Amino acid sequence: MQVDEKSHLYKMNYVGNRYAEYQTLICTRKCRLTDAAERAIIMAENTNLRILLQLKGFVIVCVYMKKIEPFLLQVQKPEQYIGGEVGSVVKNVKNIDVRFAFCFPDTYEIGMSHLGMKILYHQINERPNYWCERVFAPCADFEAVLRCHQIPLYALESMDPIKGFDMIGFTLQYELSYTNILNMLDLAGIPLHAADRGENLKNLVFAGGPCVCNSEPLADFFDFFILGEGEEVNLEMMDLYAEMKKRHTTRTEFLQAVAKIPGIYVPSCYNVQYHEDGTVQSIIPKSGVPQVVQKRINSDMDSVYYPKTFVVPFTEIVHDRAVSEVLRGCIRGCRFCQAGFLYRPFREKSPETIENECRRLCENTDYQELSLSSLSTSDHSRLEETLERLLPFTESHRVNLTLPSLRVDNFSKELMDRIQGGTQKQLDVCTRGWDTAIA
């Protein structure tokens, strides 16, 4: 049966809104999940919209929800395990060439606050034949439920076990999350060691993020690593995978090919020798791969991809607000700061770009708080001009503007007075590096 989506759009929105309301009732423990699913399906049948709901993934999700529903009220914050948030992307799996599980090796409230995940999630999903889904480390109570009832780790958008996905990507933000990575792979039923995953071109496990700068401790567990910024290299890698998947190539053939993309390190394509104390003695490339892997850098921040919307969670997260990244890198070079070195060189966005991003995000998410994010926002060379463009919008729309990482040594009183006028604003003044002996 063919359904005119445009003519039924208002009905689709109505059904979707009701479904979201029922999920909210579930999260507050006032409604059973199956009741919510059945009501949404009945409403869809009454409006001849079952096909549209299937395309949106509601019916499929509802069926899998019944498997975990009996246990949701036994755990803390069950809303972090059900998906369906405003802004999340659900696609018809029949039209997908590459399924990508984006894994954050920490809890939902921390992972959903990570800006890098927001950017790459929406960028990948703008490709109609790619589907990026979110996966987070479950808390101890829900992990016990998954293990006890043999429920594999699943993605929030489709509720499908990630063992059936093409690619499984982790972001390495801090070393303390490394054990969570192995735990998530174990929950998913995926072999921990890359050498044990066979030659099938499935379940490619890779990682990116700042800790990839020292990837060797995890080399046995990952098929490859992405060094540097991911907006360009991720799509290049996925395009190569989609092409080689159609040709039914082996895992080894793909790894040899992907190692030639700048910014990608494939441990199996290098012979690594170690000293007796475990430190690296030498790294010798094989199969014609580069001797040195250079990290990827986006030179033009005004043209780099930035999402028009965010996934808005049902529950409170650590940084629950709209965020605009105003610059990357840092001009300071403090010796104790890892990020100041990893995100070099220093690049900034123009005031026009920042204003456009902020307006779109606030309008599409309805967030009432907006943050200008960077390692040191006050180092932006045109910060005052940026604020002159933003403040009329934030004041007229009652949006709370926050400026993190303002350094006390270049923060003027005039700027502080301008920011604190009108709607309540928040400042995060940073004194790190103030002592030149430390810096």
Short mmCIF file of C-alpha atoms in Angstrom, two decimals:
data_model
loop_
_atom_site.label_atom_id
_atom_site.label_comp_id
_atom_site.label_asym_id
_atom_site.label_seq_id
_atom_site.Cartn_x
_atom_site.Cartn_y
_atom_site.Cartn_z
CA MET A 1 0.00 0.00 0.00
CA GLN A 2 1.36 3.39 -0.97
CA VAL A 3 0.80 6.28 1.40
CA ASP A 4 1.23 9.93 0.49
CA GLU A 5 3.56 11.07 3.25
CA LYS A 6 2.99 14.78 2.65
CA SER A 7 -0.79 14.56 2.88
CA HIS A 8 -0.54 12.61 6.12
CA LEU A 9 2.34 14.53 7.63
CA TYR A 10 0.19 16.21 10.27
CA LYS A 11 -1.18 12.82 11.30
CA MET A 12 2.33 11.38 11.40
CA ASN A 13 3.44 14.19 13.67
CA TYR A 14 0.40 13.63 15.88
CA VAL A 15 1.10 9.91 16.26
CA GLY A 16 4.80 10.54 16.83
CA ASN A 17 4.06 13.13 19.50
CA ARG A 18 1.67 10.80 21.29
CA TYR A 19 4.28 8.03 21.18
CA ALA A 20 6.83 10.37 22.72
CA GLU A 21 4.34 11.29 25.45
CA TYR A 22 3.80 7.63 26.28
CA GLN A 23 7.55 7.08 26.48
CA THR A 24 7.74 9.99 28.90
CA LEU A 25 5.06 8.32 31.02
CA ILE A 26 7.12 5.13 30.98
CA CYS A 27 10.17 7.01 32.20
CA THR A 28 8.20 8.44 35.11
CA ARG A 29 6.90 4.93 35.87
CA LYS A 30 3.24 5.81 35.26
CA CYS A 31 2.56 3.69 32.19
CA ARG A 32 3.50 0.24 30.92
CA LEU A 33 5.68 0.17 27.83
CA THR A 34 3.54 -2.37 25.99
CA ASP A 35 0.45 -0.21 26.54
CA ALA A 36 2.25 2.74 24.96
CA ALA A 37 3.34 0.64 22.00
CA GLU A 38 -0.12 -0.79 21.45
CA ARG A 39 -1.76 2.64 21.60
CA ALA A 40 0.69 4.03 19.05
CA ILE A 41 0.09 1.09 16.70
CA ILE A 42 -3.71 1.29 17.06
CA MET A 43 -3.62 4.99 16.29
CA ALA A 44 -1.49 4.29 13.25
CA GLU A 45 -3.95 1.67 11.97
CA ASN A 46 -6.87 4.03 12.45
CA THR A 47 -5.13 6.64 10.28
CA ASN A 48 -3.74 4.21 7.66
CA LEU A 49 -0.23 5.15 8.67
CA ARG A 50 1.21 1.76 9.60
CA ILE A 51 3.65 1.91 6.67
CA LEU A 52 4.90 5.34 7.71
CA LEU A 53 5.35 4.15 11.26
CA GLN A 54 7.34 1.17 10.04
CA LEU A 55 9.56 3.49 8.04
CA LYS A 56 10.07 5.57 11.16
CA GLY A 57 10.94 2.43 13.07
CA PHE A 58 8.28 2.69 15.78
CA VAL A 59 6.67 -0.71 15.23
CA ILE A 60 10.01 -2.49 14.98
CA VAL A 61 11.25 -0.80 18.13
CA CYS A 62 8.06 -1.60 20.01
CA VAL A 63 8.43 -5.33 19.28
CA TYR A 64 11.97 -5.43 20.68
CA MET A 65 10.95 -3.25 23.61
CA LYS A 66 8.77 -6.09 24.91
CA LYS A 67 11.94 -8.09 25.56
CA ILE A 68 13.39 -5.52 27.93
CA GLU A 69 10.18 -3.99 29.27
CA PRO A 70 9.76 -6.36 32.25
CA PHE A 71 13.13 -5.26 33.57
CA LEU A 72 13.05 -1.49 33.00
CA LEU A 73 11.36 -0.70 36.28
CA GLN A 74 14.04 -2.66 38.11
CA VAL A 75 16.84 -0.28 37.10
CA GLN A 76 17.75 3.35 37.68
CA LYS A 77 16.92 5.85 34.93
CA PRO A 78 15.25 3.41 32.50
CA GLU A 79 14.72 6.21 29.98
CA GLN A 80 18.38 5.95 28.93
CA TYR A 81 17.78 2.47 27.48
CA ILE A 82 14.67 2.97 25.31
CA GLY A 83 15.72 5.47 22.60
CA GLY A 84 13.06 7.36 20.65
CA GLU A 85 14.31 10.81 21.64
CA VAL A 86 13.43 13.93 19.66
CA GLY A 87 16.04 14.36 16.95
CA SER A 88 17.13 10.72 16.84
CA VAL A 89 17.33 9.20 13.35
CA VAL A 90 15.48 6.01 12.42
CA LYS A 91 15.73 4.57 8.92
CA ASN A 92 14.43 1.61 6.92
CA VAL A 93 17.17 -0.99 7.23
CA LYS A 94 16.33 -2.36 3.76
CA ASN A 95 17.69 0.84 2.22
CA ILE A 96 20.93 0.85 4.21
CA ASP A 97 24.32 -0.14 2.80
CA VAL A 98 26.41 0.45 5.94
CA ARG A 99 25.22 0.15 9.55
CA PHE A 100 27.46 1.91 12.03
CA ALA A 101 27.21 1.53 15.82
CA PHE A 102 28.71 4.63 17.43
CA CYS A 103 29.76 3.47 20.90
CA PHE A 104 30.58 5.75 23.79
CA PRO A 105 32.29 3.70 26.52
CA ASP A 106 30.56 5.43 29.40
CA THR A 107 27.03 6.03 30.62
CA TYR A 108 24.26 7.69 28.61
CA GLU A 109 24.28 10.96 30.56
CA ILE A 110 28.00 11.42 29.88
CA GLY A 111 28.06 10.19 26.28
CA MET A 112 25.06 12.28 25.24
CA SER A 113 26.95 15.37 26.42
CA HIS A 114 29.87 14.74 24.05
CA LEU A 115 29.93 17.23 21.18
CA GLY A 116 32.00 15.04 18.85
CA MET A 117 29.37 12.31 18.96
CA LYS A 118 26.62 14.80 18.14
CA ILE A 119 28.54 16.08 15.11
CA LEU A 120 29.47 12.72 13.58
CA TYR A 121 26.08 11.14 14.35
CA HIS A 122 24.16 13.67 12.28
CA GLN A 123 26.81 13.96 9.56
CA ILE A 124 26.77 10.23 8.85
CA ASN A 125 22.98 10.05 8.98
CA GLU A 126 22.67 12.74 6.32
CA ARG A 127 23.82 10.05 3.89
CA PRO A 128 20.61 8.18 2.98
CA ASN A 129 22.35 4.79 2.65
CA TYR A 130 24.31 5.02 5.92
CA TRP A 131 22.79 4.58 9.36
CA CYS A 132 24.65 5.67 12.47
CA GLU A 133 23.12 4.50 15.76
CA ARG A 134 24.11 5.27 19.35
CA VAL A 135 25.34 2.77 21.92
CA PHE A 136 26.32 3.54 25.52
CA ALA A 137 27.77 1.51 28.36
CA PRO A 138 24.94 0.31 30.59
CA CYS A 139 25.04 1.00 34.30
CA ALA A 140 25.79 -1.91 36.62
CA ASP A 141 22.12 -2.68 37.34
CA PHE A 142 21.09 -2.88 33.68
CA GLU A 143 24.26 -4.76 32.75
CA ALA A 144 23.27 -7.41 35.28
CA VAL A 145 19.85 -7.66 33.61
CA LEU A 146 21.41 -8.04 30.15
CA ARG A 147 23.76 -10.77 31.30
CA CYS A 148 21.20 -12.63 33.42
CA HIS A 149 18.62 -12.78 30.62
CA GLN A 150 21.15 -13.12 27.77
CA ILE A 151 20.08 -9.91 26.06
CA PRO A 152 22.90 -8.66 23.80
CA LEU A 153 24.02 -5.03 23.80
CA TYR A 154 21.82 -3.10 21.36
CA ALA A 155 21.67 0.25 19.56
CA LEU A 156 19.08 2.78 20.71
CA GLU A 157 17.64 3.70 17.31
CA SER A 158 16.72 0.23 16.00
CA MET A 159 17.07 -1.76 19.24
CA ASP A 160 19.03 -4.30 17.15
CA PRO A 161 22.02 -6.12 18.67
CA ILE A 162 25.19 -4.45 17.46
CA LYS A 163 26.75 -7.81 16.64
CA GLY A 164 24.87 -7.63 13.34
CA PHE A 165 26.31 -4.23 12.38
CA ASP A 166 28.94 -3.60 9.76
CA MET A 167 31.09 -1.20 11.76
CA ILE A 168 31.46 -0.62 15.49
CA GLY A 169 33.25 2.61 16.37
CA PHE A 170 34.40 3.75 19.81
CA THR A 171 35.52 7.19 20.88
CA LEU A 172 38.50 7.14 23.25
CA GLN A 173 38.16 10.21 25.43
CA TYR A 174 40.04 9.05 28.53
CA GLU A 175 42.06 5.99 29.57
CA LEU A 176 39.73 5.04 32.43
CA SER A 177 37.11 3.99 29.86
CA TYR A 178 39.30 1.29 28.31
CA THR A 179 37.86 -1.51 30.44
CA ASN A 180 34.35 -0.37 29.47
CA ILE A 181 35.26 -0.95 25.81
CA LEU A 182 36.12 -4.60 26.44
CA ASN A 183 33.02 -5.00 28.59
CA MET A 184 30.77 -3.60 25.85
CA LEU A 185 32.29 -5.92 23.24
CA ASP A 186 31.72 -8.83 25.60
CA LEU A 187 28.10 -7.80 26.18
CA ALA A 188 27.60 -7.62 22.42
CA GLY A 189 29.04 -11.11 21.87
CA ILE A 190 31.89 -9.82 19.71
CA PRO A 191 35.36 -11.41 20.10
CA LEU A 192 37.63 -9.11 22.09
CA HIS A 193 40.76 -9.64 20.02
CA ALA A 194 40.84 -8.44 16.43
CA ALA A 195 42.66 -11.61 15.36
CA ASP A 196 39.68 -13.74 16.49
CA ARG A 197 37.06 -12.02 14.33
CA GLY A 198 37.81 -13.97 11.15
CA GLU A 199 37.84 -12.80 7.54
CA ASN A 200 34.18 -11.85 7.27
CA LEU A 201 33.69 -8.14 6.47
CA LYS A 202 31.44 -7.60 9.51
CA ASN A 203 31.94 -6.24 13.00
CA LEU A 204 34.89 -4.04 12.08
CA VAL A 205 35.89 -2.48 15.40
CA PHE A 206 37.74 0.83 15.25
CA ALA A 207 38.36 3.86 17.43
CA GLY A 208 38.96 7.59 17.26
CA GLY A 209 39.31 10.40 19.77
CA PRO A 210 42.17 12.04 21.66
CA CYS A 211 43.53 8.85 23.28
CA VAL A 212 44.24 7.36 19.86
CA CYS A 213 47.44 9.41 19.96
CA ASN A 214 48.72 6.49 22.07
CA SER A 215 46.86 3.61 20.47
CA GLU A 216 49.38 0.81 20.98
CA PRO A 217 48.02 -0.39 24.37
CA LEU A 218 44.72 -1.22 22.63
CA ALA A 219 46.14 -2.42 19.31
CA ASP A 220 45.20 -6.06 19.91
CA PHE A 221 41.51 -5.23 20.29
CA PHE A 222 40.88 -2.87 17.36
CA ASP A 223 40.99 -3.43 13.62
CA PHE A 224 42.10 0.14 13.00
CA PHE A 225 42.32 3.62 14.52
CA ILE A 226 41.47 7.08 13.18
CA LEU A 227 43.89 9.82 14.15
CA GLY A 228 42.77 13.43 14.26
CA GLU A 229 39.46 15.02 13.35
CA GLY A 230 36.81 12.72 11.96
CA GLU A 231 34.45 14.81 9.83
CA GLU A 232 36.19 13.99 6.55
CA VAL A 233 38.00 10.72 7.19
CA ASN A 234 34.96 8.88 8.59
CA LEU A 235 33.00 9.31 5.37
CA GLU A 236 36.04 8.38 3.27
CA MET A 237 36.41 5.19 5.26
CA MET A 238 32.71 4.34 5.06
CA ASP A 239 32.61 5.00 1.31
CA LEU A 240 35.49 2.55 0.87
CA TYR A 241 33.73 -0.01 3.05
CA ALA A 242 30.47 0.28 1.08
CA GLU A 243 32.34 -0.22 -2.18
CA MET A 244 34.33 -3.24 -0.95
CA LYS A 245 31.28 -4.76 0.73
CA LYS A 246 29.55 -4.92 -2.65
CA ARG A 247 32.58 -6.77 -4.04
CA HIS A 248 32.47 -9.26 -1.13
CA THR A 249 36.10 -8.68 -0.19
CA THR A 250 37.73 -10.10 2.93
CA ARG A 251 38.54 -8.25 6.14
CA THR A 252 42.26 -8.38 5.38
CA GLU A 253 41.78 -6.85 1.93
CA PHE A 254 39.71 -4.02 3.39
CA LEU A 255 42.25 -3.31 6.14
CA GLN A 256 45.08 -3.14 3.62
CA ALA A 257 43.04 -0.68 1.54
CA VAL A 258 41.83 1.49 4.43
CA ALA A 259 45.39 1.79 5.78
CA LYS A 260 46.23 3.91 2.73
CA ILE A 261 43.69 6.58 3.69
CA PRO A 262 45.55 9.42 5.43
CA GLY A 263 44.91 9.43 9.16
CA ILE A 264 44.13 5.71 9.57
CA TYR A 265 46.42 3.35 11.49
CA VAL A 266 45.91 -0.41 11.01
CA PRO A 267 47.97 -2.32 13.60
CA SER A 268 47.95 -5.56 11.58
CA CYS A 269 49.71 -3.75 8.72
CA TYR A 270 52.76 -2.98 10.89
CA ASN A 271 55.38 -5.11 12.62
CA VAL A 272 55.90 -3.70 16.09
CA GLN A 273 58.97 -4.63 18.15
CA TYR A 274 59.11 -4.02 21.90
CA HIS A 275 61.85 -3.51 24.47
CA GLU A 276 62.02 -5.75 27.52
CA ASP A 277 60.19 -3.15 29.60
CA GLY A 278 57.25 -3.15 27.17
CA THR A 279 57.98 0.14 25.42
CA VAL A 280 57.94 0.29 21.62
CA GLN A 281 61.32 -0.35 20.01
CA SER A 282 60.38 -0.03 16.33
CA ILE A 283 57.35 0.07 14.01
CA ILE A 284 57.98 -1.34 10.54
CA PRO A 285 55.24 -0.97 7.91
CA LYS A 286 54.32 -3.75 5.51
CA SER A 287 52.05 -4.11 2.48
CA GLY A 288 52.95 -0.64 1.16
CA VAL A 289 51.26 1.31 3.96
CA PRO A 290 52.65 4.69 5.10
CA GLN A 291 55.69 4.76 7.38
CA VAL A 292 54.13 7.55 9.47
CA VAL A 293 50.38 8.09 9.98
CA GLN A 294 49.55 11.80 9.99
CA LYS A 295 46.51 12.97 11.93
CA ARG A 296 43.64 14.51 9.98
CA ILE A 297 42.97 18.23 10.38
CA ASN A 298 40.11 20.36 9.07
CA SER A 299 41.72 23.61 8.02
CA ASP A 300 38.58 25.70 7.38
CA MET A 301 36.28 25.78 10.40
CA ASP A 302 33.62 27.78 8.56
CA SER A 303 33.11 25.01 6.01
CA VAL A 304 33.43 22.01 8.32
CA TYR A 305 30.19 20.12 8.99
CA TYR A 306 28.09 21.12 12.00
CA PRO A 307 24.63 19.70 12.77
CA LYS A 308 21.46 21.75 12.53
CA THR A 309 19.92 19.90 15.47
CA PHE A 310 20.83 17.65 18.39
CA VAL A 311 19.20 14.58 19.85
CA VAL A 312 17.21 15.92 22.81
CA PRO A 313 17.18 13.33 25.62
CA PHE A 314 14.21 12.46 27.83
CA THR A 315 16.40 12.51 30.92
CA GLU A 316 18.82 15.09 32.26
CA ILE A 317 22.41 14.75 31.03
CA VAL A 318 25.61 16.40 32.18
CA HIS A 319 25.63 19.15 29.53
CA ASP A 320 21.98 19.47 28.58
CA ARG A 321 22.09 22.48 26.27
CA ALA A 322 22.77 23.72 22.75
CA VAL A 323 26.47 24.04 21.95
CA SER A 324 28.36 25.91 19.26
CA GLU A 325 32.03 25.10 18.81
CA VAL A 326 33.65 28.50 18.26
CA LEU A 327 37.27 27.38 17.77
CA ARG A 328 39.65 24.43 17.93
CA GLY A 329 43.12 24.33 19.34
CA CYS A 330 44.72 26.73 21.79
CA ILE A 331 47.27 29.52 21.50
CA ARG A 332 48.70 28.91 24.98
CA GLY A 333 50.76 25.74 24.78
CA CYS A 334 50.60 24.94 28.53
CA ARG A 335 52.82 21.92 29.07
CA PHE A 336 50.37 20.15 31.38
CA CYS A 337 47.45 20.33 28.92
CA GLN A 338 47.02 17.32 26.63
CA ALA A 339 44.14 18.88 24.68
CA GLY A 340 46.15 22.00 23.89
CA PHE A 341 48.61 19.88 21.94
CA LEU A 342 46.28 17.28 20.42
CA TYR A 343 43.87 19.81 18.89
CA ARG A 344 46.50 22.01 17.28
CA PRO A 345 46.63 24.08 15.12
CA PHE A 346 44.53 27.00 16.38
CA ARG A 347 41.50 27.65 14.15
CA GLU A 348 38.37 29.69 14.75
CA LYS A 349 34.95 30.18 13.21
CA SER A 350 33.68 33.51 11.96
CA PRO A 351 31.00 35.38 13.94
CA GLU A 352 28.54 34.82 11.07
CA THR A 353 29.01 31.04 11.21
CA ILE A 354 28.68 30.96 14.99
CA GLU A 355 25.50 33.02 14.92
CA ASN A 356 23.89 30.82 12.27
CA GLU A 357 24.74 27.64 14.15
CA CYS A 358 23.40 28.99 17.43
CA ARG A 359 20.13 30.20 15.93
CA ARG A 360 19.48 26.89 14.15
CA LEU A 361 20.22 24.77 17.21
CA CYS A 362 18.04 26.81 19.56
CA GLU A 363 15.17 26.88 17.08
CA ASN A 364 15.35 23.15 16.28
CA THR A 365 15.90 21.83 19.80
CA ASP A 366 14.06 24.46 21.87
CA TYR A 367 16.96 24.53 24.30
CA GLN A 368 16.91 27.54 26.60
CA GLU A 369 20.64 27.40 27.28
CA LEU A 370 23.43 28.00 24.77
CA SER A 371 27.15 27.44 25.25
CA LEU A 372 30.05 28.77 23.17
CA SER A 373 32.44 25.85 23.47
CA SER A 374 36.21 25.71 23.06
CA LEU A 375 39.40 25.17 25.03
CA SER A 376 39.58 28.91 25.67
CA THR A 377 36.64 30.92 24.34
CA SER A 378 38.11 34.28 25.32
CA ASP A 379 41.03 33.66 22.92
CA HIS A 380 38.68 34.04 19.94
CA SER A 381 39.96 37.09 18.08
CA ARG A 382 36.43 38.34 17.31
CA LEU A 383 34.60 37.33 20.47
CA GLU A 384 33.11 40.76 21.15
CA GLU A 385 31.77 40.97 17.60
CA THR A 386 30.32 37.48 17.99
CA LEU A 387 28.55 38.47 21.20
CA GLU A 388 27.20 41.63 19.58
CA ARG A 389 25.51 39.43 16.99
CA LEU A 390 24.30 36.78 19.46
CA LEU A 391 23.03 38.79 22.42
CA PRO A 392 20.01 40.36 20.67
CA PHE A 393 18.84 36.85 19.73
CA THR A 394 19.45 35.28 23.15
CA GLU A 395 17.80 38.17 24.99
CA SER A 396 14.73 38.27 22.75
CA HIS A 397 14.28 34.47 22.95
CA ARG A 398 15.11 34.23 26.66
CA VAL A 399 18.08 31.93 26.02
CA ASN A 400 20.71 31.65 28.73
CA LEU A 401 24.18 32.19 27.21
CA THR A 402 27.16 30.44 28.84
CA LEU A 403 30.83 31.03 28.07
CA PRO A 404 33.09 28.27 29.42
CA SER A 405 36.88 28.46 29.76
CA LEU A 406 37.31 32.22 29.93
CA ARG A 407 40.85 33.08 30.98
CA VAL A 408 41.21 35.74 33.64
CA ASP A 409 44.29 37.24 31.95
CA ASN A 410 42.41 38.34 28.82
CA PHE A 411 38.88 38.83 30.08
CA SER A 412 37.81 42.47 30.25
CA LYS A 413 35.32 44.01 32.65
CA GLU A 414 33.49 45.57 29.71
CA LEU A 415 32.93 42.13 28.22
CA MET A 416 31.69 40.76 31.52
CA ASP A 417 29.23 43.64 31.93
CA ARG A 418 27.95 43.16 28.38
CA ILE A 419 27.37 39.45 28.88
CA GLN A 420 25.66 39.78 32.23
CA GLY A 421 23.19 42.40 31.03
CA GLY A 422 19.63 41.33 30.35
CA THR A 423 18.91 37.61 30.53
CA GLN A 424 20.90 35.68 33.11
CA LYS A 425 24.26 34.60 31.74
CA GLN A 426 26.91 32.25 33.10
CA LEU A 427 30.68 32.62 33.00
CA ASP A 428 33.33 30.01 33.63
CA VAL A 429 36.53 31.87 34.39
CA CYS A 430 39.62 29.71 34.17
CA THR A 431 42.89 30.46 35.96
CA ARG A 432 44.88 27.52 34.60
CA GLY A 433 48.25 28.63 33.31
CA TRP A 434 48.07 31.93 35.20
CA ASP A 435 51.35 31.10 36.95
CA THR A 436 53.95 31.27 34.17
CA ALA A 437 56.17 28.91 36.12
CA ILE A 438 53.48 26.24 35.83
CA ALA A 439 52.54 27.11 32.24
#
